[in-house]
Short mmCIF file of C-alpha atoms (C1' of nucleotides) in Angstrom, two decimals:
data_model
loop_
_atom_site.label_atom_id
_atom_site.label_comp_id
_atom_site.label_asym_id
_atom_site.label_seq_id
_atom_site.Cartn_x
_atom_site.Cartn_y
_atom_site.Cartn_z
CA MET A 1 143.73 83.80 74.82
CA PRO A 2 146.38 86.47 75.19
CA ARG A 3 145.28 89.41 77.27
CA VAL A 4 147.58 91.92 75.70
CA ALA A 5 147.00 91.77 72.00
CA GLY A 6 149.66 94.01 70.53
CA GLN A 7 152.55 92.42 72.37
CA ILE A 8 155.45 90.56 70.90
CA ASP A 9 154.77 86.88 71.28
CA LEU A 10 157.41 85.82 73.80
CA SER A 11 157.45 82.17 74.45
CA LYS A 12 155.25 81.55 77.43
CA THR A 13 158.07 80.57 79.72
CA GLU A 14 159.85 83.85 79.09
CA ALA A 15 156.69 85.75 79.85
CA ILE A 16 156.29 83.90 83.11
CA LEU A 17 159.86 84.58 84.11
CA ASP A 18 159.55 88.25 83.27
CA ALA A 19 156.38 88.55 85.26
CA ALA A 20 157.89 86.75 88.22
CA VAL A 21 160.81 89.16 88.31
CA ASP A 22 158.59 92.19 88.04
CA VAL A 23 156.17 91.09 90.68
CA MET A 24 158.91 90.14 93.09
CA ALA A 25 160.55 93.48 92.52
CA GLU A 26 157.35 95.10 93.72
CA ARG A 27 156.14 92.76 96.40
CA GLY A 28 159.23 91.02 97.64
CA PRO A 29 160.21 87.38 97.65
CA GLN A 30 156.89 86.17 99.01
CA ALA A 31 154.90 87.51 96.11
CA PRO A 32 151.94 85.21 95.46
CA MET A 33 151.90 82.91 92.47
CA GLU A 34 148.46 84.13 91.62
CA GLU A 35 149.72 87.61 90.91
CA ILE A 36 152.62 86.35 88.87
CA ALA A 37 150.18 84.40 86.76
CA ARG A 38 147.95 87.40 86.31
CA ARG A 39 150.89 89.56 85.29
CA ALA A 40 152.09 86.99 82.82
CA GLY A 41 148.61 86.77 81.30
CA VAL A 42 148.54 83.10 82.08
CA SER A 43 146.69 80.86 84.46
CA LYS A 44 148.22 79.71 87.70
CA GLN A 45 147.95 76.13 86.56
CA THR A 46 150.04 76.90 83.51
CA ILE A 47 152.87 78.06 85.69
CA TYR A 48 152.68 74.82 87.61
CA ASN A 49 152.78 72.95 84.32
CA HIS A 50 156.03 74.65 83.37
CA TYR A 51 157.69 74.78 86.77
CA GLY A 52 156.58 72.29 89.32
CA SER A 53 156.81 74.62 92.28
CA LYS A 54 157.64 78.10 93.37
CA ALA A 55 161.15 76.99 94.18
CA GLU A 56 161.65 75.76 90.62
CA LEU A 57 160.39 79.03 89.27
CA ALA A 58 162.79 80.88 91.53
CA ARG A 59 165.72 78.85 90.37
CA ALA A 60 164.79 79.42 86.73
CA MET A 61 164.51 83.17 87.26
CA ALA A 62 167.89 83.37 88.87
CA GLU A 63 169.63 81.20 86.35
CA ARG A 64 168.34 83.13 83.43
CA ARG A 65 169.47 86.38 84.99
CA ALA A 66 172.89 85.07 85.86
CA HIS A 67 173.46 83.92 82.31
CA GLN A 68 172.32 87.21 80.88
CA VAL A 69 174.72 89.16 83.07
CA VAL A 70 177.67 86.87 82.59
CA GLU A 71 177.20 86.86 78.83
CA THR A 72 177.05 90.61 78.69
CA LEU A 73 180.23 90.83 80.68
CA ALA A 74 182.00 88.38 78.42
CA ALA A 75 181.34 90.72 75.50
CA PRO A 76 183.79 91.00 72.58
CA GLY A 77 186.45 92.99 74.39
CA ALA A 78 188.57 94.42 71.63
CA VAL A 79 192.24 94.67 72.44
CA GLU A 80 192.61 97.75 74.54
CA ARG A 81 194.66 99.13 77.37
CA PRO A 82 193.95 97.16 80.52
CA GLU A 83 192.60 100.24 82.19
CA GLU A 84 190.00 100.61 79.45
CA ALA A 85 189.00 97.00 79.74
CA LEU A 86 188.59 97.31 83.48
CA ALA A 87 186.49 100.42 83.16
CA ALA A 88 184.33 98.68 80.60
CA TYR A 89 183.85 95.72 82.90
CA ALA A 90 182.91 98.04 85.73
CA ARG A 91 180.38 99.87 83.61
CA VAL A 92 178.65 96.71 82.54
CA LEU A 93 178.70 95.36 86.06
CA LEU A 94 177.10 98.43 87.52
CA ASN A 95 174.48 98.61 84.84
CA SER A 96 173.48 95.00 85.00
CA VAL A 97 173.58 94.52 88.73
CA VAL A 98 172.41 97.76 90.26
CA ASN A 99 168.78 97.84 89.18
CA VAL A 100 165.44 96.79 90.53
CA ARG A 101 165.28 93.51 88.68
CA SER A 102 168.63 92.16 89.75
CA MET A 103 167.94 93.30 93.27
CA ALA A 104 164.65 91.46 93.33
CA ILE A 105 166.39 88.28 92.33
CA TYR A 106 169.16 88.68 94.86
CA ARG A 107 166.70 89.29 97.63
CA MET A 108 164.72 86.27 96.67
CA ALA A 109 167.80 84.09 96.57
CA MET A 110 168.95 85.36 99.92
CA ALA A 111 165.62 84.89 101.59
CA ALA A 112 165.64 81.36 100.22
CA THR A 113 169.01 80.47 101.63
CA ALA A 114 167.50 78.97 104.76
CA THR A 115 164.86 76.90 103.01
CA MET A 116 166.57 75.92 99.76
CA PRO A 117 170.31 76.29 100.19
CA GLU A 118 171.31 74.53 96.97
CA VAL A 119 169.41 77.03 94.89
CA ALA A 120 171.07 80.00 96.55
CA ARG A 121 174.50 78.47 96.20
CA ALA A 122 173.94 77.69 92.57
CA ILE A 123 173.05 81.29 92.00
CA TYR A 124 176.27 82.45 93.59
CA GLU A 125 178.33 80.17 91.39
CA ALA A 126 176.50 80.98 88.19
CA GLY A 127 176.42 84.71 88.87
CA PRO A 128 178.99 86.72 90.78
CA ARG A 129 181.52 83.97 91.01
CA ALA A 130 181.48 83.11 87.33
CA SER A 131 181.72 86.76 86.44
CA ARG A 132 184.76 87.29 88.64
CA ARG A 133 186.39 84.24 87.23
CA SER A 134 186.18 85.58 83.74
CA LEU A 135 187.73 88.84 84.89
CA ALA A 136 190.47 86.81 86.54
CA ASP A 137 191.22 85.17 83.20
CA PHE A 138 191.77 88.57 81.70
CA LEU A 139 194.02 89.63 84.57
CA ARG A 140 196.04 86.48 84.25
CA VAL A 141 196.82 87.32 80.66
CA GLU A 142 197.77 90.88 81.51
CA ASN A 143 199.99 89.60 84.26
CA ALA A 144 201.72 87.16 81.94
CA ALA A 145 202.19 89.94 79.40
CA GLY A 146 203.87 92.05 82.07
CA ARG A 147 201.32 94.84 81.91
CA LEU A 148 200.18 94.19 85.48
CA SER A 149 201.74 92.64 88.51
CA CYS A 150 199.05 90.45 89.81
CA PRO A 151 200.13 87.19 91.41
CA ASP A 152 196.65 86.17 92.51
CA PRO A 153 194.30 87.11 89.66
CA LEU A 154 191.17 85.69 91.23
CA GLN A 155 191.66 87.64 94.41
CA ALA A 156 192.41 90.76 92.41
CA ALA A 157 189.24 90.22 90.40
CA GLU A 158 187.22 89.87 93.58
CA PHE A 159 188.79 93.05 94.93
CA PHE A 160 187.90 94.91 91.79
CA GLY A 161 184.35 93.64 91.79
CA GLY A 162 184.03 94.66 95.41
CA MET A 163 185.32 98.15 94.77
CA VAL A 164 182.92 98.68 91.94
CA LEU A 165 179.81 97.18 93.42
CA GLY A 166 180.41 97.31 97.14
CA ARG A 167 178.60 100.39 98.11
CA TYR A 168 175.97 100.38 95.43
CA GLN A 169 174.99 96.80 95.77
CA THR A 170 174.55 97.03 99.51
CA ALA A 171 172.60 100.23 99.26
CA ALA A 172 170.38 98.90 96.53
CA LEU A 173 169.67 95.67 98.35
CA LEU A 174 168.57 97.68 101.34
CA GLY A 175 166.41 99.90 99.23
CA ALA A 176 168.52 103.03 99.44
CA GLN A 177 169.40 104.45 96.03
CA ILE A 178 168.82 102.00 93.25
CA GLU A 179 169.15 104.47 90.42
CA LEU A 180 172.53 105.46 89.12
CA THR A 181 173.00 108.07 86.43
CA ASP A 182 175.28 107.37 83.49
CA ASP A 183 177.64 109.99 84.80
CA GLU A 184 177.91 108.30 88.15
CA VAL A 185 178.53 104.96 86.51
CA GLU A 186 181.21 106.50 84.37
CA ALA A 187 182.90 108.25 87.26
CA VAL A 188 182.99 105.18 89.46
CA ALA A 189 184.15 102.94 86.61
CA GLN A 190 187.05 105.21 85.72
CA GLU A 191 188.14 105.88 89.24
CA ALA A 192 188.01 102.22 90.22
CA ALA A 193 189.95 101.21 87.12
CA ALA A 194 192.58 103.87 87.71
CA ARG A 195 193.05 102.96 91.37
CA PHE A 196 193.23 99.31 90.51
CA MET A 197 195.94 99.97 87.97
CA ARG A 198 198.03 101.75 90.56
CA ALA A 199 197.48 99.02 93.11
CA TYR A 200 198.64 96.38 90.68
CA ALA A 201 201.19 98.32 88.65
CA VAL A 202 204.32 96.42 87.70
CA MET B 1 160.08 81.42 135.31
CA PRO B 2 163.40 81.12 133.53
CA ARG B 3 163.77 77.86 131.69
CA VAL B 4 167.52 77.79 131.74
CA ALA B 5 168.59 78.12 135.32
CA GLY B 6 172.34 78.52 135.16
CA GLN B 7 172.31 81.30 132.62
CA ILE B 8 173.43 84.85 133.06
CA ASP B 9 170.37 86.96 133.64
CA LEU B 10 170.18 89.03 130.48
CA SER B 11 167.49 91.61 130.53
CA LYS B 12 164.47 90.13 128.86
CA THR B 13 164.62 92.36 125.84
CA GLU B 14 168.17 91.25 125.13
CA ALA B 15 167.14 87.64 125.41
CA ILE B 16 164.34 88.20 122.93
CA LEU B 17 166.62 89.92 120.48
CA ASP B 18 169.21 87.16 120.76
CA ALA B 19 166.60 84.52 120.20
CA ALA B 20 165.18 86.35 117.22
CA VAL B 21 168.57 86.51 115.57
CA ASP B 22 169.29 82.86 116.20
CA VAL B 23 165.96 81.64 114.97
CA MET B 24 166.10 83.77 111.86
CA ALA B 25 169.58 82.48 111.17
CA GLU B 26 168.12 78.99 111.10
CA ARG B 27 164.73 79.46 109.56
CA GLY B 28 165.04 82.58 107.50
CA PRO B 29 163.25 85.90 107.70
CA GLN B 30 159.81 84.36 108.00
CA ALA B 31 160.61 82.54 111.21
CA PRO B 32 157.49 82.36 113.36
CA MET B 33 157.15 84.50 116.44
CA GLU B 34 156.15 81.48 118.43
CA GLU B 35 159.51 79.86 117.97
CA ILE B 36 161.33 83.04 118.82
CA ALA B 37 159.37 83.20 122.04
CA ARG B 38 160.14 79.59 122.87
CA ARG B 39 163.84 80.12 122.20
CA ALA B 40 163.88 83.20 124.37
CA GLY B 41 162.18 81.32 127.19
CA VAL B 42 159.38 83.83 127.11
CA SER B 43 155.76 83.84 126.08
CA LYS B 44 154.65 85.16 122.76
CA GLN B 45 152.56 87.76 124.45
CA THR B 46 155.60 89.10 126.23
CA ILE B 47 157.27 89.78 122.94
CA TYR B 48 154.24 91.71 121.84
CA ASN B 49 154.39 93.68 125.06
CA HIS B 50 157.95 94.74 124.33
CA TYR B 51 157.72 95.20 120.58
CA GLY B 52 154.32 95.87 119.13
CA SER B 53 154.83 93.84 115.97
CA LYS B 54 157.22 91.68 114.10
CA ALA B 55 158.37 94.69 112.12
CA GLU B 56 159.30 96.48 115.33
CA LEU B 57 161.22 93.47 116.51
CA ALA B 58 163.06 93.33 113.20
CA ARG B 59 164.02 96.96 113.42
CA ALA B 60 165.28 96.52 116.98
CA MET B 61 167.38 93.51 116.00
CA ALA B 62 168.99 95.33 113.15
CA GLU B 63 169.65 98.49 115.09
CA ARG B 64 171.30 96.69 117.93
CA ARG B 65 173.54 94.81 115.54
CA ALA B 66 174.49 97.90 113.60
CA HIS B 67 175.50 99.70 116.77
CA GLN B 68 177.53 96.76 117.98
CA VAL B 69 179.47 96.57 114.75
CA VAL B 70 180.01 100.27 114.36
CA GLU B 71 181.20 100.58 117.95
CA THR B 72 183.63 97.75 117.54
CA LEU B 73 185.02 99.37 114.44
CA ALA B 74 185.43 102.69 116.17
CA ALA B 75 187.70 100.97 118.68
CA PRO B 76 190.60 102.85 120.35
CA GLY B 77 192.91 102.90 117.35
CA ALA B 78 196.32 103.68 118.76
CA VAL B 79 198.44 105.84 116.52
CA GLU B 80 199.87 103.46 113.95
CA ARG B 81 200.96 103.38 110.37
CA PRO B 82 197.95 103.82 108.13
CA GLU B 83 198.46 100.39 106.65
CA GLU B 84 198.16 98.84 110.09
CA ALA B 85 195.02 100.79 110.82
CA LEU B 86 193.47 99.68 107.55
CA ALA B 87 194.32 96.06 108.17
CA ALA B 88 192.81 96.31 111.63
CA TYR B 89 189.64 97.79 110.21
CA ALA B 90 189.45 95.03 107.65
CA ARG B 91 189.91 92.34 110.29
CA VAL B 92 187.13 93.68 112.45
CA LEU B 93 184.88 94.14 109.47
CA LEU B 94 185.32 90.59 108.28
CA ASN B 95 184.83 89.17 111.73
CA SER B 96 181.75 91.14 112.55
CA VAL B 97 180.02 90.95 109.22
CA VAL B 98 180.81 87.56 107.78
CA ASN B 99 178.99 85.27 110.20
CA VAL B 100 175.63 83.61 110.49
CA ARG B 101 174.11 86.20 112.76
CA SER B 102 174.92 89.23 110.67
CA MET B 103 173.83 87.38 107.57
CA ALA B 104 170.49 86.54 109.14
CA ILE B 105 169.89 90.19 109.87
CA TYR B 106 170.90 91.33 106.41
CA ARG B 107 168.63 88.79 104.79
CA MET B 108 165.77 89.85 106.94
CA ALA B 109 166.33 93.50 106.15
CA MET B 110 166.55 92.78 102.46
CA ALA B 111 163.45 90.66 102.39
CA ALA B 112 161.69 93.48 104.19
CA THR B 113 162.66 96.13 101.68
CA ALA B 114 159.49 95.71 99.70
CA THR B 115 157.13 95.78 102.65
CA MET B 116 158.86 98.17 105.04
CA PRO B 117 161.32 100.29 103.09
CA GLU B 118 162.05 102.77 105.88
CA VAL B 119 163.32 100.03 108.13
CA ALA B 120 165.69 98.67 105.51
CA ARG B 121 166.99 102.11 104.68
CA ALA B 122 167.57 102.91 108.31
CA ILE B 123 169.61 99.76 108.62
CA TYR B 124 171.78 100.79 105.71
CA GLU B 125 172.47 104.18 107.24
CA ALA B 126 173.12 102.88 110.73
CA GLY B 127 175.25 99.99 109.56
CA PRO B 128 177.46 99.90 106.47
CA ARG B 129 177.17 103.56 105.69
CA ALA B 130 178.03 104.75 109.18
CA SER B 131 180.93 102.38 109.31
CA ARG B 132 182.37 103.65 106.02
CA ARG B 133 181.93 107.18 107.13
CA SER B 134 184.08 106.61 110.17
CA LEU B 135 186.76 105.08 107.98
CA ALA B 136 186.50 108.12 105.73
CA ASP B 137 187.21 110.34 108.72
CA PHE B 138 190.41 108.46 109.30
CA LEU B 139 191.41 108.71 105.66
CA ARG B 140 190.73 112.41 105.64
CA VAL B 141 193.20 112.89 108.45
CA GLU B 142 195.82 110.78 106.71
CA ASN B 143 195.30 112.76 103.57
CA ALA B 144 195.73 116.04 105.36
CA ALA B 145 198.86 114.72 107.02
CA GLY B 146 200.27 113.87 103.61
CA ARG B 147 200.54 110.16 104.30
CA LEU B 148 197.97 109.33 101.63
CA SER B 149 196.74 111.00 98.51
CA CYS B 150 193.05 110.62 98.78
CA PRO B 151 190.96 113.45 97.41
CA ASP B 152 187.62 111.73 98.00
CA PRO B 153 187.91 109.94 101.34
CA LEU B 154 184.35 108.64 101.40
CA GLN B 155 184.68 107.04 98.02
CA ALA B 156 188.01 105.57 99.02
CA ALA B 157 186.45 104.19 102.18
CA GLU B 158 183.67 102.59 100.17
CA PHE B 159 186.23 101.09 97.81
CA PHE B 160 188.15 99.65 100.70
CA GLY B 161 185.06 98.21 102.33
CA GLY B 162 184.08 96.69 99.02
CA MET B 163 187.46 95.09 98.51
CA VAL B 164 187.43 93.56 101.93
CA LEU B 165 183.87 92.36 102.08
CA GLY B 166 182.86 92.06 98.46
CA ARG B 167 183.36 88.46 97.80
CA TYR B 168 182.75 87.17 101.29
CA GLN B 169 179.62 89.08 101.94
CA THR B 170 177.99 88.02 98.71
CA ALA B 171 178.99 84.41 99.18
CA ALA B 172 177.78 84.36 102.75
CA LEU B 173 174.46 85.97 101.90
CA LEU B 174 173.92 83.29 99.32
CA GLY B 175 174.86 80.55 101.73
CA ALA B 176 178.20 79.66 100.20
CA GLN B 177 181.05 79.75 102.69
CA ILE B 178 180.16 81.60 105.84
CA GLU B 179 183.12 80.46 107.86
CA LEU B 180 186.43 82.18 107.53
CA THR B 181 189.53 81.02 109.37
CA ASP B 182 191.68 83.51 111.23
CA ASP B 183 194.39 82.94 108.69
CA GLU B 184 192.13 83.81 105.81
CA VAL B 185 190.94 86.93 107.58
CA GLU B 186 194.52 87.93 108.21
CA ALA B 187 195.61 87.29 104.65
CA VAL B 188 192.76 89.24 103.11
CA ALA B 189 193.14 92.11 105.57
CA GLN B 190 196.83 92.51 104.86
CA GLU B 191 196.56 92.17 101.13
CA ALA B 192 193.69 94.61 100.90
CA ALA B 193 195.47 97.13 103.10
CA ALA B 194 198.67 96.83 101.07
CA ARG B 195 196.91 97.23 97.73
CA PHE B 196 194.93 100.15 99.02
CA MET B 197 198.13 101.87 100.14
CA ARG B 198 199.59 101.54 96.69
CA ALA B 199 196.43 102.76 95.05
CA TYR B 200 196.38 105.86 97.21
CA ALA B 201 200.09 106.46 97.69
CA VAL B 202 201.21 110.07 97.63
"C1'" DT C 1 152.80 92.44 153.17
"C1'" DC C 2 149.99 93.23 149.38
"C1'" DA C 3 148.24 95.48 145.49
"C1'" DA C 4 149.65 96.81 140.88
"C1'" DA C 5 152.12 95.49 136.95
"C1'" DA C 6 154.05 92.12 134.08
"C1'" DA C 7 154.38 87.38 132.40
"C1'" DT C 8 152.34 82.95 131.22
"C1'" DG C 9 150.24 79.59 128.14
"C1'" DG C 10 147.19 78.10 125.41
"C1'" DA C 11 143.20 78.61 122.79
"C1'" DC C 12 141.43 81.31 119.00
"C1'" DT C 13 140.63 84.25 114.72
"C1'" DG C 14 141.49 85.74 110.32
"C1'" DA C 15 144.26 86.35 106.36
"C1'" DC C 16 147.01 84.64 103.17
"C1'" DG C 17 148.98 81.79 99.92
"C1'" DG C 18 150.94 77.23 97.96
"C1'" DG C 19 149.32 73.66 95.51
"C1'" DT C 20 145.48 70.62 93.49
"C1'" DC C 21 141.29 69.47 90.93
"C1'" DC C 22 138.28 69.67 87.30
"C1'" DA C 23 135.13 70.70 83.53
"C1'" DA C 24 135.11 73.39 79.59
"C1'" DG C 25 137.60 75.64 75.83
"C1'" DA C 26 141.57 76.38 72.73
"C1'" DT C 27 145.61 74.65 69.89
"C1'" DC C 28 148.30 71.74 67.42
"C1'" DG C 29 150.28 67.98 64.90
"C1'" DA C 30 149.75 64.46 61.50
"C1'" DT D 1 139.88 66.67 60.23
"C1'" DC D 2 140.18 64.86 64.76
"C1'" DG D 3 142.21 63.17 68.77
"C1'" DA D 4 145.92 64.44 71.98
"C1'" DT D 5 147.70 67.99 74.49
"C1'" DC D 6 147.80 72.40 76.68
"C1'" DT D 7 145.31 76.29 78.71
"C1'" DT D 8 141.86 78.41 81.41
"C1'" DG D 9 139.46 80.00 85.50
"C1'" DG D 10 137.86 79.43 89.53
"C1'" DA D 11 136.59 76.70 93.33
"C1'" DC D 12 138.80 74.37 96.91
"C1'" DC D 13 141.78 72.24 100.69
"C1'" DC D 14 145.10 72.92 104.04
"C1'" DG D 15 148.99 74.49 106.59
"C1'" DT D 16 151.04 78.40 108.56
"C1'" DC D 17 151.37 82.55 111.08
"C1'" DA D 18 150.61 87.37 112.92
"C1'" DG D 19 148.25 89.11 116.31
"C1'" DT D 20 144.49 88.91 120.18
"C1'" DC D 21 142.14 87.40 124.38
"C1'" DC D 22 141.90 85.94 128.91
"C1'" DA D 23 142.06 83.60 133.25
"C1'" DT D 24 145.82 82.48 136.22
"C1'" DT D 25 150.36 83.01 138.25
"C1'" DT D 26 154.60 85.48 139.22
"C1'" DT D 27 157.28 89.56 140.15
"C1'" DT D 28 157.97 93.88 141.90
"C1'" DG D 29 158.15 97.93 144.62
"C1'" DA D 30 156.56 100.70 148.28
#
DNA sequence: TCAAAAATGGACTGACGGGTCCAAGATCGA
DNA sequence: TCGATCTTGGACCCGTCAGTCCATTTTTGA
């Protein structure tokens, strides 16, 4: 008995996850299950049939998001100058992380750290950490090819991620400025890439 | 009727704030007022006499912390090579931000974003933003003196803060690795300072 | 010394929300 | 077609907490 007739028929679990993210973006981590159900056009019981508890639901939300972001980052990546590749990475990172939905998930995960530490940790590994690791792989290759001088690629990747996200992630998590124009994204991406290249020039 | 006899006699408000931070570090943002009162050796009513609500208490916690950190960062700062000054800044930043207490306050502020946005925003301005601004002041001077080439000091300051904290802050907020040995702090501080110098060399 | 102000503790209310139950539909697979 | 399975809605139980009340004690300051 779908409430919204003209909608694409997402599998129910997707709909629930989407609703959970949206509701938490609006009401914070303690958003009631009842409202998530309503938003998903589904009964509360159905959610409990799919995910046994709110904690399970939370974990599922976060994992899905992490995979989405990491996949996007691991996009084709045609052979280009390292500076281009870095700028591209930065662009994607900013666009996928600095927005209401990602923030909602981060906040939820962080609030949960005290009560369900394994979940929060898993999110860190599957999200930011995995994404930096894949950047580190790229840097390792560039280093071997002599296009960069980068003895500790993982650290360099973490530095780059920090430069790009640092300010915006903190601000967004604290509710100051969560919108970023394309121009801003572009400017930050290019500047960060350029500075990084100088810092790690051969 | 102090419960702990041999203790230094902190003013009651300080004791409450300390207790609030500790309890939230253990139980998360939704820690009950009753436990905070118990920990502070004070009655619940007394807390409500000092701070009218939990939100007020939260704001007071965060503001005190922000001021502590920012003051520490704005320490004397003898005239030194810019690289030394940057490394010193990084050291202090890591030590004051990457620890259970600061994390507890961040998590609380973030969880509160949905329900009390002004508070969260104020924390951003008084904390990370203010701290970067003071670093930017330093960079501006170095730029004028021709020791760095840094046309946008605030952006550079944000980049530096991101490099230093990026990984550790995210990991700590998500409950992975909140301890950092002195050696690690030192290594990260020096590497970040050195890379930054290259990135912004004249 | 003593009254005013602050603190105590412990009982209490009221809201909220996680999670369960269940009887009545709706869907689906063979 | 028909039973098995899933969904629905809505009542319901129960624990948890913010915030209040109040009668009593403690602290303070003049």
